[in-house]
């Protein structure tokens, strides 16, 4: 009996096996000039108005992020406006809009800007080394 149950479990597990197909990424290009765009972002701390936070089920605690309109100027593709419904009486609802920044999509842009800065630092280090060797040769 125990062996039959084990076989049944194995059979069910095998039948539920789902093969995953990797999705192909097209138009893959390195991110360029990210540093210029990232420097346009102004990190802020903020909290949502307590009444709105309660209505929209948002955290009223202090948060860190960006002002949506400013982030949209730098990276429009990572900013969206979402409508959220809230109760405005018995069986009545209204909508409010919230500008959201997709922070997960911002990570590759930050990495690209760090890499650009590193290239600038290394170029400055080479220049400094050259200047020091010229100075000591005199």
PDB file of C-alpha atoms in Angstrom:
ATOM      1  CA  UNK A   1       0.000   0.000   0.000  1.00  0.00           C
ATOM      2  CA  UNK A   2       2.807   2.390   0.934  1.00  0.00           C
ATOM      3  CA  UNK A   3       4.536   1.708  -2.385  1.00  0.00           C
ATOM      4  CA  UNK A   4       1.320   2.369  -4.324  1.00  0.00           C
ATOM      5  CA  UNK A   5       0.889   5.739  -2.603  1.00  0.00           C
ATOM      6  CA  UNK A   6       4.507   6.674  -3.339  1.00  0.00           C
ATOM      7  CA  UNK A   7       4.027   5.732  -6.995  1.00  0.00           C
ATOM      8  CA  UNK A   8       0.799   7.775  -7.147  1.00  0.00           C
ATOM      9  CA  UNK A   9       2.540  10.802  -5.649  1.00  0.00           C
ATOM     10  CA  UNK A  10       5.402  10.410  -8.135  1.00  0.00           C
ATOM     11  CA  UNK A  11       2.931  10.085 -11.017  1.00  0.00           C
ATOM     12  CA  UNK A  12       1.027  13.206  -9.937  1.00  0.00           C
ATOM     13  CA  UNK A  13       4.268  15.159  -9.485  1.00  0.00           C
ATOM     14  CA  UNK A  14       5.463  14.100 -12.955  1.00  0.00           C
ATOM     15  CA  UNK A  15       2.155  15.077 -14.555  1.00  0.00           C
ATOM     16  CA  UNK A  16       2.256  18.520 -12.918  1.00  0.00           C
ATOM     17  CA  UNK A  17       5.790  19.196 -14.107  1.00  0.00           C
ATOM     18  CA  UNK A  18       5.657  22.363 -16.167  1.00  0.00           C
ATOM     19  CA  UNK A  19       8.490  23.149 -18.490  1.00  0.00           C
ATOM     20  CA  UNK A  20       9.616  26.747 -18.495  1.00  0.00           C
ATOM     21  CA  UNK A  21      10.485  28.506 -21.714  1.00  0.00           C
ATOM     22  CA  UNK A  22      12.960  31.345 -21.444  1.00  0.00           C
ATOM     23  CA  UNK A  23      11.594  34.574 -22.861  1.00  0.00           C
ATOM     24  CA  UNK A  24      13.936  36.142 -25.365  1.00  0.00           C
ATOM     25  CA  UNK A  25      15.056  39.705 -24.721  1.00  0.00           C
ATOM     26  CA  UNK A  26      15.192  41.806 -27.888  1.00  0.00           C
ATOM     27  CA  UNK A  27      16.920  45.111 -28.629  1.00  0.00           C
ATOM     28  CA  UNK A  28      19.491  44.600 -25.854  1.00  0.00           C
ATOM     29  CA  UNK A  29      21.695  47.705 -25.645  1.00  0.00           C
ATOM     30  CA  UNK A  30      23.957  49.081 -22.928  1.00  0.00           C
ATOM     31  CA  UNK A  31      22.519  51.962 -20.926  1.00  0.00           C
ATOM     32  CA  UNK A  32      24.373  55.138 -21.801  1.00  0.00           C
ATOM     33  CA  UNK A  33      24.457  58.585 -20.207  1.00  0.00           C
ATOM     34  CA  UNK A  34      22.718  57.267 -17.101  1.00  0.00           C
ATOM     35  CA  UNK A  35      24.772  59.524 -14.843  1.00  0.00           C
ATOM     36  CA  UNK A  36      23.323  62.660 -16.415  1.00  0.00           C
ATOM     37  CA  UNK A  37      19.799  61.344 -15.884  1.00  0.00           C
ATOM     38  CA  UNK A  38      20.437  60.046 -12.354  1.00  0.00           C
ATOM     39  CA  UNK A  39      21.812  63.403 -11.231  1.00  0.00           C
ATOM     40  CA  UNK A  40      18.427  64.918 -12.125  1.00  0.00           C
ATOM     41  CA  UNK A  41      16.806  62.814  -9.408  1.00  0.00           C
ATOM     42  CA  UNK A  42      16.380  64.454  -6.019  1.00  0.00           C
ATOM     43  CA  UNK A  43      16.041  61.880  -3.225  1.00  0.00           C
ATOM     44  CA  UNK A  44      13.512  62.953  -0.597  1.00  0.00           C
ATOM     45  CA  UNK A  45      11.929  61.675   2.557  1.00  0.00           C
ATOM     46  CA  UNK A  46       8.166  62.045   2.800  1.00  0.00           C
ATOM     47  CA  UNK A  47       5.014  60.617   4.227  1.00  0.00           C
ATOM     48  CA  UNK A  48       1.527  60.509   2.818  1.00  0.00           C
ATOM     49  CA  UNK A  49      -1.097  62.727   4.396  1.00  0.00           C
ATOM     50  CA  UNK A  50      -2.624  60.724   7.251  1.00  0.00           C
ATOM     51  CA  UNK A  51      -6.218  61.044   6.004  1.00  0.00           C
ATOM     52  CA  UNK A  52      -5.281  59.999   2.460  1.00  0.00           C
ATOM     53  CA  UNK A  53      -3.055  57.205   3.710  1.00  0.00           C
ATOM     54  CA  UNK A  54      -5.975  55.836   5.680  1.00  0.00           C
ATOM     55  CA  UNK A  55      -8.439  56.193   2.780  1.00  0.00           C
ATOM     56  CA  UNK A  56      -6.098  54.619   0.226  1.00  0.00           C
ATOM     57  CA  UNK A  57      -4.545  52.053   2.567  1.00  0.00           C
ATOM     58  CA  UNK A  58      -1.061  53.548   2.231  1.00  0.00           C
ATOM     59  CA  UNK A  59       1.574  53.689   4.912  1.00  0.00           C
ATOM     60  CA  UNK A  60       1.628  56.987   6.800  1.00  0.00           C
ATOM     61  CA  UNK A  61       5.139  56.211   8.065  1.00  0.00           C
ATOM     62  CA  UNK A  62       8.114  58.198   6.738  1.00  0.00           C
ATOM     63  CA  UNK A  63       9.369  56.875   3.410  1.00  0.00           C
ATOM     64  CA  UNK A  64      12.246  57.545   1.042  1.00  0.00           C
ATOM     65  CA  UNK A  65      11.875  58.055  -2.662  1.00  0.00           C
ATOM     66  CA  UNK A  66      11.515  60.691  -5.335  1.00  0.00           C
ATOM     67  CA  UNK A  67       8.896  63.269  -6.185  1.00  0.00           C
ATOM     68  CA  UNK A  68       6.998  61.569  -8.993  1.00  0.00           C
ATOM     69  CA  UNK A  69       6.929  64.537 -11.373  1.00  0.00           C
ATOM     70  CA  UNK A  70      10.695  65.059 -11.029  1.00  0.00           C
ATOM     71  CA  UNK A  71      11.427  61.365 -11.566  1.00  0.00           C
ATOM     72  CA  UNK A  72       9.187  61.428 -14.641  1.00  0.00           C
ATOM     73  CA  UNK A  73      11.328  64.217 -16.136  1.00  0.00           C
ATOM     74  CA  UNK A  74      14.480  62.103 -15.724  1.00  0.00           C
ATOM     75  CA  UNK A  75      13.070  58.627 -16.490  1.00  0.00           C
ATOM     76  CA  UNK A  76       9.508  58.760 -17.836  1.00  0.00           C
ATOM     77  CA  UNK A  77       9.488  55.013 -18.535  1.00  0.00           C
ATOM     78  CA  UNK A  78       9.749  54.113 -14.827  1.00  0.00           C
ATOM     79  CA  UNK A  79       6.980  56.420 -13.576  1.00  0.00           C
ATOM     80  CA  UNK A  80       3.286  55.624 -13.725  1.00  0.00           C
ATOM     81  CA  UNK A  81       0.099  57.135 -12.399  1.00  0.00           C
ATOM     82  CA  UNK A  82      -2.223  54.712 -10.646  1.00  0.00           C
ATOM     83  CA  UNK A  83      -5.845  55.228  -9.741  1.00  0.00           C
ATOM     84  CA  UNK A  84      -6.835  53.951  -6.318  1.00  0.00           C
ATOM     85  CA  UNK A  85     -10.455  53.654  -5.218  1.00  0.00           C
ATOM     86  CA  UNK A  86     -11.620  54.710  -1.794  1.00  0.00           C
ATOM     87  CA  UNK A  87     -14.956  54.650  -0.017  1.00  0.00           C
ATOM     88  CA  UNK A  88     -16.773  57.976  -0.070  1.00  0.00           C
ATOM     89  CA  UNK A  89     -19.987  56.943   1.610  1.00  0.00           C
ATOM     90  CA  UNK A  90     -22.263  53.953   1.844  1.00  0.00           C
ATOM     91  CA  UNK A  91     -21.693  51.865  -1.300  1.00  0.00           C
ATOM     92  CA  UNK A  92     -20.028  54.850  -3.009  1.00  0.00           C
ATOM     93  CA  UNK A  93     -16.445  55.061  -4.205  1.00  0.00           C
ATOM     94  CA  UNK A  94     -14.175  57.733  -5.643  1.00  0.00           C
ATOM     95  CA  UNK A  95     -10.761  57.521  -7.249  1.00  0.00           C
ATOM     96  CA  UNK A  96      -7.541  59.268  -6.309  1.00  0.00           C
ATOM     97  CA  UNK A  97      -4.342  59.156  -8.325  1.00  0.00           C
ATOM     98  CA  UNK A  98      -0.883  58.338  -7.030  1.00  0.00           C
ATOM     99  CA  UNK A  99       2.335  58.767  -8.967  1.00  0.00           C
ATOM    100  CA  UNK A 100       4.465  55.644  -8.511  1.00  0.00           C
ATOM    101  CA  UNK A 101       8.141  55.142  -9.288  1.00  0.00           C
ATOM    102  CA  UNK A 102       9.199  51.630 -10.292  1.00  0.00           C
ATOM    103  CA  UNK A 103      12.266  51.408  -8.062  1.00  0.00           C
ATOM    104  CA  UNK A 104      13.179  47.945  -9.311  1.00  0.00           C
ATOM    105  CA  UNK A 105      13.603  49.333 -12.843  1.00  0.00           C
ATOM    106  CA  UNK A 106      15.746  52.142 -11.451  1.00  0.00           C
ATOM    107  CA  UNK A 107      18.446  49.716 -10.203  1.00  0.00           C
ATOM    108  CA  UNK A 108      20.075  49.038 -13.634  1.00  0.00           C
ATOM    109  CA  UNK A 109      20.162  52.779 -14.282  1.00  0.00           C
ATOM    110  CA  UNK A 110      21.915  53.349 -10.956  1.00  0.00           C
ATOM    111  CA  UNK A 111      24.432  50.598 -11.737  1.00  0.00           C
ATOM    112  CA  UNK A 112      25.109  52.162 -15.147  1.00  0.00           C
ATOM    113  CA  UNK A 113      25.688  55.563 -13.531  1.00  0.00           C
ATOM    114  CA  UNK A 114      28.088  54.039 -10.963  1.00  0.00           C
ATOM    115  CA  UNK A 115      30.034  52.413 -13.785  1.00  0.00           C
ATOM    116  CA  UNK A 116      30.224  55.754 -15.620  1.00  0.00           C
ATOM    117  CA  UNK A 117      31.516  57.422 -12.460  1.00  0.00           C
ATOM    118  CA  UNK A 118      34.097  54.664 -12.018  1.00  0.00           C
ATOM    119  CA  UNK A 119      35.385  55.292 -15.550  1.00  0.00           C
ATOM    120  CA  UNK A 120      35.697  59.001 -14.722  1.00  0.00           C
ATOM    121  CA  UNK A 121      37.541  58.234 -11.470  1.00  0.00           C
ATOM    122  CA  UNK A 122      39.970  55.899 -13.236  1.00  0.00           C
ATOM    123  CA  UNK A 123      40.659  58.510 -15.943  1.00  0.00           C
ATOM    124  CA  UNK A 124      41.362  61.120 -13.249  1.00  0.00           C
ATOM    125  CA  UNK A 125      43.656  58.693 -11.406  1.00  0.00           C
ATOM    126  CA  UNK A 126      45.632  58.062 -14.616  1.00  0.00           C
ATOM    127  CA  UNK A 127      45.889  61.804 -15.239  1.00  0.00           C
ATOM    128  CA  UNK A 128      47.045  62.424 -11.659  1.00  0.00           C
ATOM    129  CA  UNK A 129      49.643  59.668 -11.933  1.00  0.00           C
ATOM    130  CA  UNK A 130      50.932  61.186 -15.188  1.00  0.00           C
ATOM    131  CA  UNK A 131      51.131  64.654 -13.660  1.00  0.00           C
ATOM    132  CA  UNK A 132      52.961  63.319 -10.587  1.00  0.00           C
ATOM    133  CA  UNK A 133      55.497  61.445 -12.718  1.00  0.00           C
ATOM    134  CA  UNK A 134      56.074  64.569 -14.842  1.00  0.00           C
ATOM    135  CA  UNK A 135      56.548  66.647 -11.666  1.00  0.00           C
ATOM    136  CA  UNK A 136      59.054  64.217 -10.162  1.00  0.00           C
ATOM    137  CA  UNK A 137      61.010  64.047 -13.449  1.00  0.00           C
ATOM    138  CA  UNK A 138      61.752  67.780 -13.290  1.00  0.00           C
TER     139      UNK A 138
END
